[in-house]
PDB file of C-alpha atoms in Angstrom:
ATOM      1  CA  MET A1018      95.655 127.392  79.017  1.00 65.00           C
ATOM      2  CA  ALA A1019      95.687 124.659  81.668  1.00 65.00           C
ATOM      3  CA  PRO A1020      96.025 125.725  85.290  1.00 68.00           C
ATOM      4  CA  PRO A1021      99.512 125.250  86.698  1.00 69.00           C
ATOM      5  CA  ARG A1022     100.163 121.962  88.430  1.00 59.00           C
ATOM      6  CA  PRO A1023     100.759 122.054  92.136  1.00 58.00           C
ATOM      7  CA  PRO A1024     104.333 121.305  93.149  1.00 58.00           C
ATOM      8  CA  PRO A1025     105.016 117.678  94.050  1.00 55.00           C
ATOM      9  CA  PRO A1026     104.743 116.965  97.760  1.00 63.00           C
ATOM     10  CA  LYS A1027     107.943 117.116  99.758  1.00 76.00           C
ATOM     11  CA  PRO A1028     109.257 113.730 100.801  1.00 81.00           C
ATOM     12  CA  ARG A1029     108.251 112.806 104.326  1.00 87.00           C
ATOM     13  CA  ALA A1030     110.861 113.457 106.979  1.00 93.00           C
ATOM     14  CA  TRP A1031     112.201 110.272 108.512  1.00 95.00           C
ATOM     15  CA  SER A1032     115.002 109.077 110.697  1.00 96.00           C
ATOM     16  CA  ALA A1033     116.537 105.679 111.242  1.00 97.00           C
ATOM     17  CA  SER A1034     118.500 104.417 114.187  1.00 96.00           C
ATOM     18  CA  ARG A1035     120.662 101.362 113.499  1.00 96.00           C
ATOM     19  CA  ARG A1036     121.064  99.841 116.963  1.00 95.00           C
ATOM     20  CA  HIS A1037     121.991  96.401 115.705  1.00 96.00           C
ATOM     21  CA  PRO A1038     125.703  95.839 115.086  1.00 94.00           C
ATOM     22  CA  ARG A1039     125.205  93.397 112.193  1.00 95.00           C
ATOM     23  CA  LEU A1040     122.665  95.340 110.106  1.00 97.00           C
ATOM     24  CA  ARG A1041     123.725  97.263 107.018  1.00 96.00           C
ATOM     25  CA  TYR A1042     121.587  99.208 104.536  1.00 96.00           C
ATOM     26  CA  SER A1043     121.675 102.178 102.199  1.00 96.00           C
ATOM     27  CA  ARG A1044     119.927 105.277 103.550  1.00 96.00           C
ATOM     28  CA  ALA A1045     119.045 106.189  99.956  1.00 96.00           C
ATOM     29  CA  ALA A1046     117.345 102.822  99.390  1.00 96.00           C
ATOM     30  CA  LEU A1047     115.387 103.146 102.640  1.00 97.00           C
ATOM     31  CA  ALA A1048     114.365 106.695 101.694  1.00 96.00           C
ATOM     32  CA  ARG A1049     113.138 105.429  98.311  1.00 96.00           C
ATOM     33  CA  CYS A1050     111.087 102.715 100.057  1.00 97.00           C
ATOM     34  CA  LEU A1051     109.391 105.271 102.313  1.00 96.00           C
ATOM     35  CA  GLU A1052     108.730 107.654  99.402  1.00 94.00           C
ATOM     36  CA  VAL A1053     107.051 104.874  97.425  1.00 95.00           C
ATOM     37  CA  LEU A1054     104.949 103.829 100.430  1.00 95.00           C
ATOM     38  CA  ASP A1055     103.851 107.434 100.929  1.00 93.00           C
ATOM     39  CA  ALA A1056     102.881 107.811  97.258  1.00 92.00           C
ATOM     40  CA  LEU A1057     100.696 104.709  97.085  1.00 92.00           C
ATOM     41  CA  PRO A1058      96.913 105.055  97.201  1.00 90.00           C
ATOM     42  CA  GLY A1059      95.185 104.040 100.383  1.00 88.00           C
ATOM     43  CA  PRO A1060      95.671 104.744 104.049  1.00 88.00           C
ATOM     44  CA  ARG A1061      98.966 106.217 105.127  1.00 90.00           C
ATOM     45  CA  PRO A1062     100.406 107.435 108.400  1.00 94.00           C
ATOM     46  CA  PRO A1063      99.471 110.932 109.519  1.00 92.00           C
ATOM     47  CA  PRO A1064     101.704 113.829 108.500  1.00 91.00           C
ATOM     48  CA  GLY A1065     105.006 114.097 110.273  1.00 93.00           C
ATOM     49  CA  GLU A1066     108.319 112.385 110.639  1.00 96.00           C
ATOM     50  CA  ILE A1067     108.556 108.623 110.839  1.00 96.00           C
ATOM     51  CA  SER A1068     111.250 107.245 113.091  1.00 97.00           C
ATOM     52  CA  LEU A1069     112.582 103.733 112.464  1.00 98.00           C
ATOM     53  CA  ALA A1070     114.622 101.871 115.078  1.00 98.00           C
ATOM     54  CA  PHE A1071     116.436  98.698 114.048  1.00 98.00           C
ATOM     55  CA  LEU A1072     117.101  96.818 117.289  1.00 97.00           C
ATOM     56  CA  THR A1073     118.357  93.561 118.767  1.00 97.00           C
ATOM     57  CA  ASP A1074     115.887  91.049 120.181  1.00 95.00           C
ATOM     58  CA  ASP A1075     116.962  91.964 123.719  1.00 95.00           C
ATOM     59  CA  ALA A1076     116.472  95.692 123.178  1.00 96.00           C
ATOM     60  CA  LEU A1077     113.008  95.244 121.668  1.00 96.00           C
ATOM     61  CA  ALA A1078     112.021  92.800 124.437  1.00 95.00           C
ATOM     62  CA  ARG A1079     112.943  95.480 127.013  1.00 94.00           C
ATOM     63  CA  ILE A1080     110.734  98.006 125.195  1.00 95.00           C
ATOM     64  CA  HIS A1081     107.989  95.375 125.018  1.00 95.00           C
ATOM     65  CA  ALA A1082     108.263  94.891 128.806  1.00 94.00           C
ATOM     66  CA  ASP A1083     108.526  98.598 129.661  1.00 95.00           C
ATOM     67  CA  PHE A1084     105.648  99.832 127.510  1.00 93.00           C
ATOM     68  CA  LEU A1085     103.377  96.812 127.053  1.00 92.00           C
ATOM     69  CA  ASP A1086     104.034  94.800 130.233  1.00 94.00           C
ATOM     70  CA  ASP A1087     105.176  91.800 128.177  1.00 93.00           C
ATOM     71  CA  PRO A1088     108.850  90.804 128.481  1.00 89.00           C
ATOM     72  CA  THR A1089     108.799  88.352 125.571  1.00 88.00           C
ATOM     73  CA  PRO A1090     110.613  88.996 122.293  1.00 87.00           C
ATOM     74  CA  THR A1091     108.509  90.341 119.423  1.00 93.00           C
ATOM     75  CA  ASP A1092     109.062  91.439 115.833  1.00 95.00           C
ATOM     76  CA  VAL A1093     107.582  94.967 115.624  1.00 97.00           C
ATOM     77  CA  ILE A1094     106.343  97.568 118.081  1.00 96.00           C
ATOM     78  CA  THR A1095     104.791 100.771 116.803  1.00 97.00           C
ATOM     79  CA  PHE A1096     104.275 103.971 118.745  1.00 96.00           C
ATOM     80  CA  PRO A1097     101.921 106.485 117.109  1.00 95.00           C
ATOM     81  CA  GLY A1098     102.891 110.137 117.295  1.00 94.00           C
ATOM     82  CA  GLU A1099     100.732 112.786 118.885  1.00 88.00           C
ATOM     83  CA  ALA A1100      98.694 115.071 116.634  1.00 80.00           C
ATOM     84  CA  GLY A1101     100.479 118.342 116.034  1.00 85.00           C
ATOM     85  CA  SER A1102     103.810 117.060 117.360  1.00 89.00           C
ATOM     86  CA  GLY A1103     105.426 116.763 113.930  1.00 90.00           C
ATOM     87  CA  LEU A1104     106.005 113.061 114.562  1.00 94.00           C
ATOM     88  CA  ALA A1105     103.834 110.512 112.751  1.00 95.00           C
ATOM     89  CA  GLY A1106     105.239 107.772 114.943  1.00 97.00           C
ATOM     90  CA  GLU A1107     108.047 105.345 115.620  1.00 97.00           C
ATOM     91  CA  VAL A1108     108.459 101.825 114.308  1.00 98.00           C
ATOM     92  CA  CYS A1109     110.781  99.576 116.324  1.00 98.00           C
ATOM     93  CA  VAL A1110     111.801  96.313 114.648  1.00 98.00           C
ATOM     94  CA  SER A1111     113.868  93.336 115.723  1.00 97.00           C
ATOM     95  CA  VAL A1112     116.648  92.598 113.264  1.00 98.00           C
ATOM     96  CA  ASP A1113     117.364  89.302 115.052  1.00 97.00           C
ATOM     97  CA  ARG A1114     113.735  88.193 114.754  1.00 97.00           C
ATOM     98  CA  ALA A1115     113.746  89.084 111.030  1.00 98.00           C
ATOM     99  CA  ARG A1116     116.858  86.987 110.479  1.00 97.00           C
ATOM    100  CA  ALA A1117     115.420  83.981 112.340  1.00 97.00           C
ATOM    101  CA  GLU A1118     112.069  84.212 110.542  1.00 97.00           C
ATOM    102  CA  ALA A1119     113.738  84.619 107.161  1.00 97.00           C
ATOM    103  CA  ARG A1120     115.716  81.436 107.749  1.00 97.00           C
ATOM    104  CA  GLN A1121     112.645  79.554 108.959  1.00 97.00           C
ATOM    105  CA  ARG A1122     110.505  80.731 106.022  1.00 96.00           C
ATOM    106  CA  GLN A1123     113.378  80.316 103.555  1.00 97.00           C
ATOM    107  CA  ARG A1124     113.113  83.827 102.213  1.00 96.00           C
ATOM    108  CA  PRO A1125     115.605  86.670 101.931  1.00 97.00           C
ATOM    109  CA  PHE A1126     116.485  88.521 105.124  1.00 97.00           C
ATOM    110  CA  ALA A1127     115.966  91.874 103.348  1.00 97.00           C
ATOM    111  CA  LEU A1128     112.395  90.921 102.428  1.00 97.00           C
ATOM    112  CA  GLU A1129     111.549  89.842 105.985  1.00 98.00           C
ATOM    113  CA  LEU A1130     112.954  93.040 107.498  1.00 98.00           C
ATOM    114  CA  THR A1131     111.096  95.111 104.892  1.00 98.00           C
ATOM    115  CA  LEU A1132     107.918  93.246 105.904  1.00 98.00           C
ATOM    116  CA  TYR A1133     108.470  94.491 109.469  1.00 98.00           C
ATOM    117  CA  VAL A1134     108.879  98.081 108.268  1.00 98.00           C
ATOM    118  CA  VAL A1135     105.686  97.736 106.195  1.00 98.00           C
ATOM    119  CA  HIS A1136     103.864  96.181 109.160  1.00 97.00           C
ATOM    120  CA  GLY A1137     104.793  99.159 111.321  1.00 97.00           C
ATOM    121  CA  TRP A1138     103.814 101.546 108.510  1.00 97.00           C
ATOM    122  CA  LEU A1139     100.363  99.956 108.393  1.00 97.00           C
ATOM    123  CA  HIS A1140      99.981 100.300 112.163  1.00 96.00           C
ATOM    124  CA  LEU A1141     100.830 104.010 111.901  1.00 96.00           C
ATOM    125  CA  ALA A1142      98.240 104.250 109.119  1.00 95.00           C
ATOM    126  CA  GLY A1143      95.590 102.886 111.485  1.00 95.00           C
ATOM    127  CA  SER A1144      95.602  99.151 110.758  1.00 95.00           C
ATOM    128  CA  ASP A1145      95.254  96.809 113.680  1.00 93.00           C
ATOM    129  CA  ASP A1146      95.922  93.088 113.970  1.00 92.00           C
ATOM    130  CA  LEU A1147      94.339  92.289 117.332  1.00 90.00           C
ATOM    131  CA  THR A1148      91.360  90.424 115.860  1.00 94.00           C
ATOM    132  CA  PRO A1149      91.210  87.677 113.214  1.00 95.00           C
ATOM    133  CA  ARG A1150      89.577  90.102 110.755  1.00 96.00           C
ATOM    134  CA  GLY A1151      92.186  92.750 111.518  1.00 95.00           C
ATOM    135  CA  ARG A1152      95.024  90.232 111.034  1.00 95.00           C
ATOM    136  CA  GLN A1153      93.599  89.193 107.663  1.00 97.00           C
ATOM    137  CA  ALA A1154      93.366  92.830 106.570  1.00 95.00           C
ATOM    138  CA  MET A1155      96.909  93.472 107.819  1.00 96.00           C
ATOM    139  CA  ARG A1156      98.292  90.488 105.845  1.00 96.00           C
ATOM    140  CA  ARG A1157      96.500  91.712 102.686  1.00 96.00           C
ATOM    141  CA  GLY A1158      97.948  95.193 103.206  1.00 96.00           C
ATOM    142  CA  GLU A1159     101.431  93.782 103.746  1.00 97.00           C
ATOM    143  CA  ARG A1160     101.239  91.721 100.540  1.00 97.00           C
ATOM    144  CA  ARG A1161      99.919  94.710  98.573  1.00 97.00           C
ATOM    145  CA  LEU A1162     102.626  97.088  99.799  1.00 97.00           C
ATOM    146  CA  LEU A1163     105.475  94.585  99.393  1.00 97.00           C
ATOM    147  CA  ALA A1164     104.329  93.869  95.836  1.00 97.00           C
ATOM    148  CA  ALA A1165     104.179  97.606  95.084  1.00 97.00           C
ATOM    149  CA  LEU A1166     107.679  98.113  96.499  1.00 97.00           C
ATOM    150  CA  ASP A1167     108.934  95.214  94.391  1.00 97.00           C
ATOM    151  CA  ARG A1168     107.307  96.601  91.222  1.00 97.00           C
ATOM    152  CA  ALA A1169     108.854 100.006  91.919  1.00 96.00           C
ATOM    153  CA  ARG A1170     112.233  98.378  92.642  1.00 97.00           C
ATOM    154  CA  ALA A1171     112.120 100.084  96.030  1.00 97.00           C
ATOM    155  CA  LEU A1172     112.843  97.196  98.377  1.00 97.00           C
ATOM    156  CA  PRO A1173     115.610  98.321 100.756  1.00 97.00           C
ATOM    157  CA  ASP A1174     118.955  96.564 100.543  1.00 96.00           C
ATOM    158  CA  PHE A1175     119.085  95.321 104.126  1.00 97.00           C
ATOM    159  CA  SER A1176     121.961  92.937 104.757  1.00 96.00           C
ATOM    160  CA  TRP A1177     123.397  91.001 107.670  1.00 94.00           C
ATOM    161  CA  MET A1178     127.110  91.470 108.263  1.00 91.00           C
ATOM    162  CA  SER A1179     128.819  88.265 109.267  1.00 85.00           C
ATOM    163  CA  ARG A1180     131.317  88.359 112.082  1.00 74.00           C
ATOM    164  CA  LYS A1181     134.867  88.397 110.888  1.00 58.00           C
ATOM    165  CA  LYS A1182     136.718  85.275 111.838  1.00 49.00           C
ATOM    166  CA  SER A1183     139.757  85.846 113.955  1.00 41.00           C
ATOM    167  CA  THR A1184     143.067  85.176 112.252  1.00 45.00           C
ATOM    168  CA  VAL A1185     144.891  84.809 115.559  1.00 43.00           C
TER     169      VAL A1185
END
C-alpha cells in the first residue's frame, strides 16, 4: 500500500488594500493569481502573509520619498517582511502608473497591473533589478510568471472605473 499523501499546503495568507478610487477587481481572482504564483516551481517569497497596496501615483511617490529619499513617482515598491514576523512582505503598486504605461504600450490595463504585482512578488522572492544582469533576470521572471498565470487562466480581472458624467 502506498504511503498516504501529505495534505495540500494551505493557501498563503494575503491582504489587499484598494487605496485608488478607480480600481476594481475580484478578491477571488486575485486570490487565484497568488495561489498559482505560490504553486509554481522556482523561487518564491518567504512564508507569511503578503500585503498588496493599490495606490495612486501621489501616495506611492510619498512612500518613495519617505522610505527611499526619492520623491519621484514610481511603479512598484516592495518592503520585505522580517523573519519570524508572519509577514512575507508588502508590495505597493501605482494604479495610475499602470494605466499610463498600459496606454503607452498599447496593452490591457489588467495585464500591466498584474505585471506590477508579479514584479513585487519577484522582489519578495529575492530578485533584484539594480544591475543590468539583475534587470534581465527580472524581465525573464516576469515573462515566465505572466505566461504561467495566463495558461492557468489566473490573471486578475483588474479594471479602471470611469468617472460618471454629471447629468446636471
